[in-house]
Coordinates of C-alpha atoms and ligand atoms in Angstrom, one line a residue:
X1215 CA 10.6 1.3 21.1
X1216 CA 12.9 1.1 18.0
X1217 CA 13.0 3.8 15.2
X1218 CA 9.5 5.5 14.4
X1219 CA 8.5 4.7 11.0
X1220 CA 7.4 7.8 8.4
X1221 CA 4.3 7.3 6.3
X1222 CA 5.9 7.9 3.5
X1223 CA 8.4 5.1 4.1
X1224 CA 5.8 2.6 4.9
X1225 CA 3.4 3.8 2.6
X1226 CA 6.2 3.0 -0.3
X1227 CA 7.4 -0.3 1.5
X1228 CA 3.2 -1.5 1.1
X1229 CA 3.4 -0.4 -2.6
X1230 CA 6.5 -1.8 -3.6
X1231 CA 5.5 -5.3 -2.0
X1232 CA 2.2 -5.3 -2.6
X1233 CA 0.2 -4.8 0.5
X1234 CA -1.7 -1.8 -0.6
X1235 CA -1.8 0.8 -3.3
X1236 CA -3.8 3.7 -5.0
X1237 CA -7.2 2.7 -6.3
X1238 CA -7.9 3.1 -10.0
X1239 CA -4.4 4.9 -9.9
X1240 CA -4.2 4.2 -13.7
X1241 CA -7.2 6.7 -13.9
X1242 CA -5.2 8.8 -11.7
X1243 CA -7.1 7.5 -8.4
X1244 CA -10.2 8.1 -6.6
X1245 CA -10.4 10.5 -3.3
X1246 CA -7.6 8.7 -1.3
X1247 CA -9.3 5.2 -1.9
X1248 CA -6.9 1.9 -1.4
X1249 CA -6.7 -1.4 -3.1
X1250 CA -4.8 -4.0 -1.0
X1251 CA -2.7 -6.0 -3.5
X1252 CA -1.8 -10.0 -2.9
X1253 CA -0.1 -9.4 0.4
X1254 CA -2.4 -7.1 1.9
X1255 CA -5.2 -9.2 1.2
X1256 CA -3.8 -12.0 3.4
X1257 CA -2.7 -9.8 6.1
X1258 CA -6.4 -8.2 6.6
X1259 CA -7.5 -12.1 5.7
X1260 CA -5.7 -12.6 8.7
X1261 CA -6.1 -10.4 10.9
X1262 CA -10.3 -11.0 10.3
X1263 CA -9.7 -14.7 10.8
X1264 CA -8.1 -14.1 14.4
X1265 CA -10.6 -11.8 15.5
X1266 CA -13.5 -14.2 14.3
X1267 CA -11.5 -17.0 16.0
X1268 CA -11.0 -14.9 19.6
X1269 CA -13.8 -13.3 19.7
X1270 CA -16.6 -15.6 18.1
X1271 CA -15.3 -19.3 17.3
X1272 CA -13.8 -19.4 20.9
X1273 CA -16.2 -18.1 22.9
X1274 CA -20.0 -19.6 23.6
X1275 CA -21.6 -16.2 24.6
X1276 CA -20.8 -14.3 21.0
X1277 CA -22.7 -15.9 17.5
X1278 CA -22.0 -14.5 14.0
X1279 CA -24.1 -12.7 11.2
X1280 CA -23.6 -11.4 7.2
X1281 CA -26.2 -9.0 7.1
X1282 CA -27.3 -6.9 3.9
X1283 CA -24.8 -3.5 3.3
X1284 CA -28.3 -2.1 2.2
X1285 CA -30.8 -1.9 5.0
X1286 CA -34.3 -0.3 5.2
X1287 CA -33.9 3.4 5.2
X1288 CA -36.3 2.9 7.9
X1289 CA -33.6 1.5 9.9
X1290 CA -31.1 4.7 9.6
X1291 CA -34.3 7.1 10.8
X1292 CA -34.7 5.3 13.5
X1293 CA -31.2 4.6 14.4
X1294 CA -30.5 8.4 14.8
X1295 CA -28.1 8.3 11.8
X1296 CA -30.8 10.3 9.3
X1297 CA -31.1 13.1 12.0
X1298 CA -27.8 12.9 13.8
X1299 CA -24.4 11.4 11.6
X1300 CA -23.5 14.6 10.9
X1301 CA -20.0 16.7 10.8
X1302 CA -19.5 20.5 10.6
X1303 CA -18.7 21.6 6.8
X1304 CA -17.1 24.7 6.4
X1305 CA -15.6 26.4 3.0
X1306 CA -12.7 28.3 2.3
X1307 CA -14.6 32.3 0.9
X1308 CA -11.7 32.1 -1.7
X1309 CA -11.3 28.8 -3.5
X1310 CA -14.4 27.0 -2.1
X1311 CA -12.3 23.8 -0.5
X1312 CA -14.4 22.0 2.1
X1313 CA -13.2 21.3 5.6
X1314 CA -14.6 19.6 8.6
X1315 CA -15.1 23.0 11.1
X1316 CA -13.3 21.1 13.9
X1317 CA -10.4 19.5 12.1
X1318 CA -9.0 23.1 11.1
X1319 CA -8.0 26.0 13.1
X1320 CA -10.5 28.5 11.3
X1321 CA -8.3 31.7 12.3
X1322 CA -5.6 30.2 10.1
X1323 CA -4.9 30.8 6.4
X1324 CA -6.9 28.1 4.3
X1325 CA -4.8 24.6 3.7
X1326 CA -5.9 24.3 0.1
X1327 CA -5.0 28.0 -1.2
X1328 CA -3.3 29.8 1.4
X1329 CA -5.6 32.6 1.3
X1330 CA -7.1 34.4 4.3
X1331 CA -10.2 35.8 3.7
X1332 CA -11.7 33.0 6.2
X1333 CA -14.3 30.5 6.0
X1334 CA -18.1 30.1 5.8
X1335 CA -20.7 29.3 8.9
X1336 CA -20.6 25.7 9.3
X1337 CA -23.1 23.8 7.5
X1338 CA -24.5 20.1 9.1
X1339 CA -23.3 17.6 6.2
X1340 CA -24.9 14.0 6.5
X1341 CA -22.2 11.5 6.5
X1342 CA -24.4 8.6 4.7
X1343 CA -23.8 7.7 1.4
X1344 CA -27.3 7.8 -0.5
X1345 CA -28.1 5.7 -3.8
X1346 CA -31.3 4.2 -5.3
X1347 CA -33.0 0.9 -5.4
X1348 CA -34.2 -0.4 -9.0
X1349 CA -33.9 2.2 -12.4
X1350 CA -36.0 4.9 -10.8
X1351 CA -33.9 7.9 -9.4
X1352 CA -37.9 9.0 -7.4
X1353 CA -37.4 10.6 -4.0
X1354 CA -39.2 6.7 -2.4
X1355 CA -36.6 4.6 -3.9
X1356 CA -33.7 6.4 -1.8
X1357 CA -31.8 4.1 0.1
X1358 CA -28.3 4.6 2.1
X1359 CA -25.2 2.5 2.1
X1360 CA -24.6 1.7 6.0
X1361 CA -22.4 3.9 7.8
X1362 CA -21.8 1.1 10.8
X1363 CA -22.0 -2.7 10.7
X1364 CA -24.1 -2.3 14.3
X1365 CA -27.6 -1.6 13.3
X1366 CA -28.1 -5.0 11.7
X1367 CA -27.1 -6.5 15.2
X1368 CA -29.7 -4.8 16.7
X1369 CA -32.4 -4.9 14.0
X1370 CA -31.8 -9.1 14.1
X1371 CA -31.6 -9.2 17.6
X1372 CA -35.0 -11.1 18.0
X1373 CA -34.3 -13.7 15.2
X1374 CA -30.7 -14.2 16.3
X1375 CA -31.7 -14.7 19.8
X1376 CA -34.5 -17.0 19.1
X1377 CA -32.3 -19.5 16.6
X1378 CA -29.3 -19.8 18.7
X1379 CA -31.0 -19.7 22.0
X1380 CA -28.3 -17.8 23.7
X1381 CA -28.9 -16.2 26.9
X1382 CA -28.1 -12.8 28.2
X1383 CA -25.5 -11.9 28.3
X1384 CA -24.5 -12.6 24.3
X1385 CA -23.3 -11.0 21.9
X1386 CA -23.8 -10.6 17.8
X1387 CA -20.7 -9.9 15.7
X1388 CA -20.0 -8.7 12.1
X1389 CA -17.4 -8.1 9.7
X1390 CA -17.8 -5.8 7.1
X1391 CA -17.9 -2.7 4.8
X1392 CA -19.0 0.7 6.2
X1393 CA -19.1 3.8 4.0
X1394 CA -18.7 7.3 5.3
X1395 CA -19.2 10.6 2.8
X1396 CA -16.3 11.8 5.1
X1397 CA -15.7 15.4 4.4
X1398 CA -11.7 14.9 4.3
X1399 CA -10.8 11.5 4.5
X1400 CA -6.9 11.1 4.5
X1401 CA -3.5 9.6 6.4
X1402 CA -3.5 7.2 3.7
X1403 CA -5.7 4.0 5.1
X1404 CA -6.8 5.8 8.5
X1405 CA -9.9 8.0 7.2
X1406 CA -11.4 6.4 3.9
X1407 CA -15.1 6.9 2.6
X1408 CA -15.0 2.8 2.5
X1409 CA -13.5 0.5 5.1
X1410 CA -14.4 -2.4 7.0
X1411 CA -15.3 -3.0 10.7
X1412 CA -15.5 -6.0 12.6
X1413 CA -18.0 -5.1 15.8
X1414 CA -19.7 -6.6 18.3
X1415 CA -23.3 -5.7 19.9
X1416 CA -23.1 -7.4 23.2
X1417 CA -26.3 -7.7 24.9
X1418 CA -26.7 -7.3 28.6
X1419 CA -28.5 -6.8 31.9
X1420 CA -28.6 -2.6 32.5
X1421 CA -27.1 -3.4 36.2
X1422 CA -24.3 -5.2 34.6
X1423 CA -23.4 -2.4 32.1
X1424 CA -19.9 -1.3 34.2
X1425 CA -18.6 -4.6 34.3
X1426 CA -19.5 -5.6 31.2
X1427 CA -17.4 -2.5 29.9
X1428 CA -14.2 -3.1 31.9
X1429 CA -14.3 -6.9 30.8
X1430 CA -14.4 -5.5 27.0
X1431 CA -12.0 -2.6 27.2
X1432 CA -9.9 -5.6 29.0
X1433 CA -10.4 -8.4 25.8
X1434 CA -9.7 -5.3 23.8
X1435 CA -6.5 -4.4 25.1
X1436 CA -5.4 -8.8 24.8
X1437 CA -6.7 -8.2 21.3
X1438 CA -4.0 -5.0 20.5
X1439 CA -1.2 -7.4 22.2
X1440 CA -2.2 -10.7 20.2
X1441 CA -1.5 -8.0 16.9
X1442 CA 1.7 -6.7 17.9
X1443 CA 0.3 -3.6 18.5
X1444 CA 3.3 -2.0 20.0
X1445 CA 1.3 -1.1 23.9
X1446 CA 3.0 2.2 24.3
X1447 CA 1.5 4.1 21.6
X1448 CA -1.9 2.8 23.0
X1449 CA -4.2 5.5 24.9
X1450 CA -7.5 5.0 26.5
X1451 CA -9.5 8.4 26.2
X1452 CA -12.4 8.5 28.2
X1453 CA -14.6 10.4 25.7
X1454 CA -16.7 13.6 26.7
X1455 CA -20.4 13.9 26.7
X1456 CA -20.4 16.5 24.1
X1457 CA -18.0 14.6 21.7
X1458 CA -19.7 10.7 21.9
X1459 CA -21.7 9.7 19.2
X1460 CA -25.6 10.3 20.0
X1461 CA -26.0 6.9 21.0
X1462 CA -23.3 6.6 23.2
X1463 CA -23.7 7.0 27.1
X1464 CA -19.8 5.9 27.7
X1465 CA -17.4 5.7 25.3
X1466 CA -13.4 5.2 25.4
X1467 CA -11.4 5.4 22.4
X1468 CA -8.9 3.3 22.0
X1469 CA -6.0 5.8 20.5
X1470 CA -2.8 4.7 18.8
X1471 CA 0.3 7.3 18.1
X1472 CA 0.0 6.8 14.2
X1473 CA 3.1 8.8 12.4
X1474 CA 1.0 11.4 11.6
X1475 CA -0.5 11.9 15.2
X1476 CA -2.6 11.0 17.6
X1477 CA -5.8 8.8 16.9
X1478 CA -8.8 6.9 17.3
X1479 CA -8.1 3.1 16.8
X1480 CA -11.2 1.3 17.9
X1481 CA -14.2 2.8 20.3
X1482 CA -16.2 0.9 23.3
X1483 CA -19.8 2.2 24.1
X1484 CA -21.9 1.9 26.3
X1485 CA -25.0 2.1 23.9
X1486 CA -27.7 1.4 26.9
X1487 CA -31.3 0.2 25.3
X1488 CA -30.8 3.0 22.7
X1489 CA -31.1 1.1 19.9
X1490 CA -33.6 -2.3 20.6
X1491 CA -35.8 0.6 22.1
X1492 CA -36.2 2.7 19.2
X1493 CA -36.4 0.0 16.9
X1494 CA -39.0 -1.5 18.6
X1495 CA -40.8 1.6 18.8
X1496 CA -40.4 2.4 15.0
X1497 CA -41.3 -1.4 13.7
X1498 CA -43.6 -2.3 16.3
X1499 CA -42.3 -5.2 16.4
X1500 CA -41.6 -6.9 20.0
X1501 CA -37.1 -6.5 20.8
X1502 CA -37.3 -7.4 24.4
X1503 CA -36.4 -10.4 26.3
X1504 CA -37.4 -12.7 28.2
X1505 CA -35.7 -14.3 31.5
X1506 CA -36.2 -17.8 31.1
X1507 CA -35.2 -18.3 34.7
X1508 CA -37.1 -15.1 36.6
X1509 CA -39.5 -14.8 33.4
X1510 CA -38.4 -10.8 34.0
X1511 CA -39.0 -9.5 30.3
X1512 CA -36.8 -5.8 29.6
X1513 CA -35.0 -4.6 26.7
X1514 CA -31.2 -5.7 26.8
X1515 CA -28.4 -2.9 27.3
X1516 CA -25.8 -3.5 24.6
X1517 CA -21.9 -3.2 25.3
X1518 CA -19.8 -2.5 22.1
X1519 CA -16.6 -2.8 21.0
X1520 CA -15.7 -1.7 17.6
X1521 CA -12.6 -2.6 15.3
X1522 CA -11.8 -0.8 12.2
X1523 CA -10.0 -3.4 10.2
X1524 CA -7.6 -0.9 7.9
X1525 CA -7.1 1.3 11.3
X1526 CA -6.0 -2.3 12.4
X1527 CA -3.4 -2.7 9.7
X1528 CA -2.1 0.5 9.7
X1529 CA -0.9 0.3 13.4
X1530 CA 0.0 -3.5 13.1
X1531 CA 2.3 -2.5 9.8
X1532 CA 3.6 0.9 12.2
X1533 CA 4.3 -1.6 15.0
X1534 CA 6.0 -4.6 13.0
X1535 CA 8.5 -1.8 10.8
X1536 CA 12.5 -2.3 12.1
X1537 CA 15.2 -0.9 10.3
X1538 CA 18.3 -2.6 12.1
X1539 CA 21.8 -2.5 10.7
X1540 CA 23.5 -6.3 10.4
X1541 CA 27.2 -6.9 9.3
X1542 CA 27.6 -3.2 7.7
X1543 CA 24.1 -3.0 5.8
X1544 CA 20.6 -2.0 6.9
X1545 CA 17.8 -4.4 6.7
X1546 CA 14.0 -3.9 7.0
X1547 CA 11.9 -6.6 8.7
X1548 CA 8.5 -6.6 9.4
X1549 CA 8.4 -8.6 12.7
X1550 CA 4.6 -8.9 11.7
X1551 CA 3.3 -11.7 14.7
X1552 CA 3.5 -15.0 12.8
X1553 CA -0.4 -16.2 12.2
X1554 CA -0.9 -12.6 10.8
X1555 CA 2.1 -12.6 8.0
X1556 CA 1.5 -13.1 4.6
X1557 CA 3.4 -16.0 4.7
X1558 CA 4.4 -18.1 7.3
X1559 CA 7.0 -19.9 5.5
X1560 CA 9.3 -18.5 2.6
X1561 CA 10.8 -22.3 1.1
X1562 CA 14.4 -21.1 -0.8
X1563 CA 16.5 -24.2 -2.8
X1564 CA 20.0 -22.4 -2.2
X1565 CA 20.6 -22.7 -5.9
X1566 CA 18.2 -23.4 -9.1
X1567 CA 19.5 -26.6 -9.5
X1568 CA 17.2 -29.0 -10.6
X1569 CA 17.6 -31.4 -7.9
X1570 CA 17.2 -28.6 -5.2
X1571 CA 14.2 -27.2 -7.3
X1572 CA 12.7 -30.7 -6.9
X1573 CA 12.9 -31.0 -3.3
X1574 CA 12.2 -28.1 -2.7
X1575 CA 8.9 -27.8 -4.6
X1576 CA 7.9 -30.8 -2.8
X1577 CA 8.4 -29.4 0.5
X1578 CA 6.4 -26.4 -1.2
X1579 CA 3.0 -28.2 -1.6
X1580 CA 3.6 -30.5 1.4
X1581 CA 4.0 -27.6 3.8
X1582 CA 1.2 -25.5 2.1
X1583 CA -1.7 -28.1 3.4
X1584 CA -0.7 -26.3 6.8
X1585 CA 0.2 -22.7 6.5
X1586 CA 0.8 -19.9 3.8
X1587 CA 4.1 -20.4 1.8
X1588 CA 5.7 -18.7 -1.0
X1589 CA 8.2 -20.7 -3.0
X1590 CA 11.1 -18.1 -4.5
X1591 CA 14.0 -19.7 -6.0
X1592 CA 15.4 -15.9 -8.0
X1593 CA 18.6 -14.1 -6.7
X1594 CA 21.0 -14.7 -4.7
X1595 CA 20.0 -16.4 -1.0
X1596 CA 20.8 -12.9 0.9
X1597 CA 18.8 -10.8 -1.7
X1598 CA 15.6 -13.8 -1.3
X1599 CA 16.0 -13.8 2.5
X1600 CA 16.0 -9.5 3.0
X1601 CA 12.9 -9.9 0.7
X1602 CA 11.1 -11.8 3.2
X1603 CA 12.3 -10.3 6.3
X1604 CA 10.8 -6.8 4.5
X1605 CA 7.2 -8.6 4.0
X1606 CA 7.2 -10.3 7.3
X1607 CA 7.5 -14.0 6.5
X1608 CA 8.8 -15.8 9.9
X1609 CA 10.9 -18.5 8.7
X1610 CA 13.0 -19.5 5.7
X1611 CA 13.4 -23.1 4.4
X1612 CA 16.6 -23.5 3.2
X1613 CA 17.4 -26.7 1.2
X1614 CA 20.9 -27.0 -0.1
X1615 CA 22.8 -29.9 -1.5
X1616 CA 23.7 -31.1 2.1
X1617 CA 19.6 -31.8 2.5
X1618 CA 19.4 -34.5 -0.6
X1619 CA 22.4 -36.3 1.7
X1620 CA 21.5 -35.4 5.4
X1621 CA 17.3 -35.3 4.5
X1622 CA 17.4 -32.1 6.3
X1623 CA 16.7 -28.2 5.9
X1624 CA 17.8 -25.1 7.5
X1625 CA 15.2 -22.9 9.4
X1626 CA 16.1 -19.6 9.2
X1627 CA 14.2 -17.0 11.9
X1628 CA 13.5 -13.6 10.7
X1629 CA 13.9 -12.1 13.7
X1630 CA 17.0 -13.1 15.6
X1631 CA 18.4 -14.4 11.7
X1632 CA 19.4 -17.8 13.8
X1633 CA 19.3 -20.8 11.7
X1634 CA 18.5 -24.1 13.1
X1635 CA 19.0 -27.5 11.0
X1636 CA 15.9 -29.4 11.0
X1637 CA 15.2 -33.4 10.0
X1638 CA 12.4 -32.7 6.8
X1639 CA 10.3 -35.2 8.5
X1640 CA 9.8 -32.9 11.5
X1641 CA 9.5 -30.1 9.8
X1642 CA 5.9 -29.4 9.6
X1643 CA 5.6 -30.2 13.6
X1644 CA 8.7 -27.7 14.0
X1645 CA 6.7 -24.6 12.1
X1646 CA 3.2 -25.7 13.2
X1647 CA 4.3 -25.1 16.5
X1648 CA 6.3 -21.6 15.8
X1649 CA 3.4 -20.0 14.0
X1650 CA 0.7 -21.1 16.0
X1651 CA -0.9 -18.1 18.1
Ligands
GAP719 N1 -20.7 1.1 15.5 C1 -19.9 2.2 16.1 C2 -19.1 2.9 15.2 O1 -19.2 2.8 14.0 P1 -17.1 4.6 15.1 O2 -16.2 5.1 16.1 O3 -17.8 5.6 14.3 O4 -18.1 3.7 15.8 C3 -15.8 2.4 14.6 O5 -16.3 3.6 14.1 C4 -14.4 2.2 14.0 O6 -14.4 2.2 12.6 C5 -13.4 3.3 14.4 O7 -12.8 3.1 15.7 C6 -12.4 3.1 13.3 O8 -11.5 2.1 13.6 C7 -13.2 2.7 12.1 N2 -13.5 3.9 11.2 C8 -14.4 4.8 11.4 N3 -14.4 5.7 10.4 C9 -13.5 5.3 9.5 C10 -13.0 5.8 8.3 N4 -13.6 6.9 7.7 N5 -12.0 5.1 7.7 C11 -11.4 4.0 8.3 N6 -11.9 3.5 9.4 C12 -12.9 4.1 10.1

């Protein structure tokens, strides 16, 4: 493992590039709420794309859905989450600062003020976000912004089923945003009161259930290594009774050693017939299914394996950060995996000389039909090439006045700073090979 990373230092590398900043910081920002900038974007475009591809586009057992953010409140009573998603408030006697009971030591002075006169009794504080449908604020147009991606799974399991004629075991998948009222959401992108999720409601036999959870916690595991998710700050936790959520009759959290500590990455439940079965009870509507071999009808068990996508970038960006010295100065490189950077391909004339510029540009929008590319002719070549080595980009096209003679470029890899000359007509074999998964 090389040198750990701070927050602050990667939390001022993401800003300076422009991977992720302060929301409405102009307005002096909103409750630790982030807006990922042009880089960030692609790296979360990404890193969705290659989970859709593993886990949906490459597999006939897992279909996809873009359900609604606003459900039914119907939905959230009988999910549990109206009785249940709850966290323990407490306040600080002196200057009234809320806590969540279990992420403070209570016999400690208070974080926000310092002072000791202790804390309230802990007060249940619902975690969904509540707003109204249509311009009346009445107490029937109440409606709550979805804490999980999950429930539409389950409450489209019959029409899903039925139009794709899968067979158990299959599985529904999602991504998209979740909002929490979290109590103290903080460690920059790791607790947020918006984020996104990428999950998967996997619907099985009961008498398969322990299989079916190894196999996942398995694909999981490829899925961490396929992100360059360094493996040994990855902990299973098997979680106990008392601490799963109320729907949960196994759960392991995937945990990551984030700079800041210890925690939860992604989660795999064991959510039995919780859900179909009291959704069917509340609708009335019919959620089982039927063997089409053995005609047995029952209500599927559900695997699931949940993603957070920003948890996801945090420990990609805490795995790919390298400080190395080379020839007497320090450089920064993101060793982001290559289908997940930015940019695959930085394309650099060595000079802004119109005839490099030329070639060069044509390379540009050749090379761009295939993968991401960002043409930079400013600075000097060292100053262009620690630039992309500090967002991640892979490889460097050089073209230089040799190029317009020899109709070649020189591939430059970020990582072991080797460059290879390459004939221009093989180039786009040459990196569709490199930065293929
Ligand atoms: N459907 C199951 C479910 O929602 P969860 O453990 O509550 O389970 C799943 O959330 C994942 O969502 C977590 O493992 C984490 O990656 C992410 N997540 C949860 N709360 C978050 C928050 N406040 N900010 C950012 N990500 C969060």
């Amino acid at each position: 493992m090389g040198k750990e990373v701070s927050m602050d230092t990667l939390v001022n590398l993401a800003k300076r590039r422009g991977f992720i900043f302060a929301g409405s910081e102009i307005y002096g920002g909103l409750a630790n709420s982030w807006d990922y900038g042009p880089l960030g974007v692609e790296l979360k475009n990404n890193i969705k794309k290659a989970w859709w591809k593993k886990f949906v586009q490459m597999r006939q057992d897992v279909v996809g859905l873009d359900a609604a953010v606003i459900m039914n409140p119907k939905v959230w009573e009988a999910s549990g989450h109206v009785a249940t998603f709850h966290d323990p408030l407490v306040e600080c006697k002196y200057c009234h600062a809320r806590f969540r009971e279990d992420k403070i030591d209570a016999t400690k002075p208070c974080e926000a003020c310092g002072d000791k006169s202790g804390f309230t009794e802990p007060k249940q504080f619902n975690l969904m976000f509540k707003t109204h449908l249509g311009p009346s604020q009445e107490s029937g147009t109440e409606v709550y912004l979805r804490p999980e991606t999950a429930q539409a799974m389950f409450v489209d399991f019959a029409q899903v089923q039925a139009s794709s004629r899968k067979k158990i075991p299959f599985g529904i998948a999602q991504i998209g945003r979740a909002f929490r009222n979290e109590i103290t959401p903080g460690n920059y992108i790791f607790r947020t009161r918006e984020f996104e999720q990428m999950e998967i409601e996997y619907f099985i036999k009961e008498s398969d259930w322990k299989e079916q959870f190894e196999n996942w916690l398995k694909l999981m595991h490829e899925w961490l290594v396929d992100c360059g998710i360094t493996l040994e700050k990855i902990h299973d936790l098997e979680v106990l009774k008392e601490d799963r959520a109320h729907y949960s009759s196994r759960t392991v959290d995937i945990e990551f050693d984030f700079p800041f500590g210890r925690g939860e990455l992604y989660g795999l439940a064991y959510r039995s017939d919780f859900d179909l079965k009291n959704h069917q009870d509340s609708s009335g509507k019919d959620l089982s299914y039927t063997d089409p071999v053995t005609n047995e009808k029952y209500i599927p068990h559900v695997i699931e394996p949940t993603f957070g996508v920003d948890r996801t970038i945090l420990a990609v960006l805490v795995s790919a950060y390298k400080e190395e010295e080379v020839d007497g100065e320090m450089r920064t490189v993101l060793s982001l995996p290559a289908h997940l950077a930015p940019y695959q391909v930085a394309v650099l004339p060595l000079m802004k000389k119109e005839e490099l510029t030329e070639e060069a540009r044509k390379i540009t929008e050749e090379l761009s039909n295939y993968m991401a590319v960002e043409y930079d002719e400013t600075q000097s070549i060292g100053k262009r090439y620690r630039r992309q080595d500090e967002i991640g980009t892979p490889y460097c096209v050089t073209i230089d006045y040799d190029s317009l003679e020899d109709n070649a470029v020189t591939v430059r890899d970020r990582d072991t700073m080797k460059q290879e000359r390459i004939a221009i007509t093989e180039l786009k074999k040459y990196l569709v090979e490199k930065i293929s998964l």
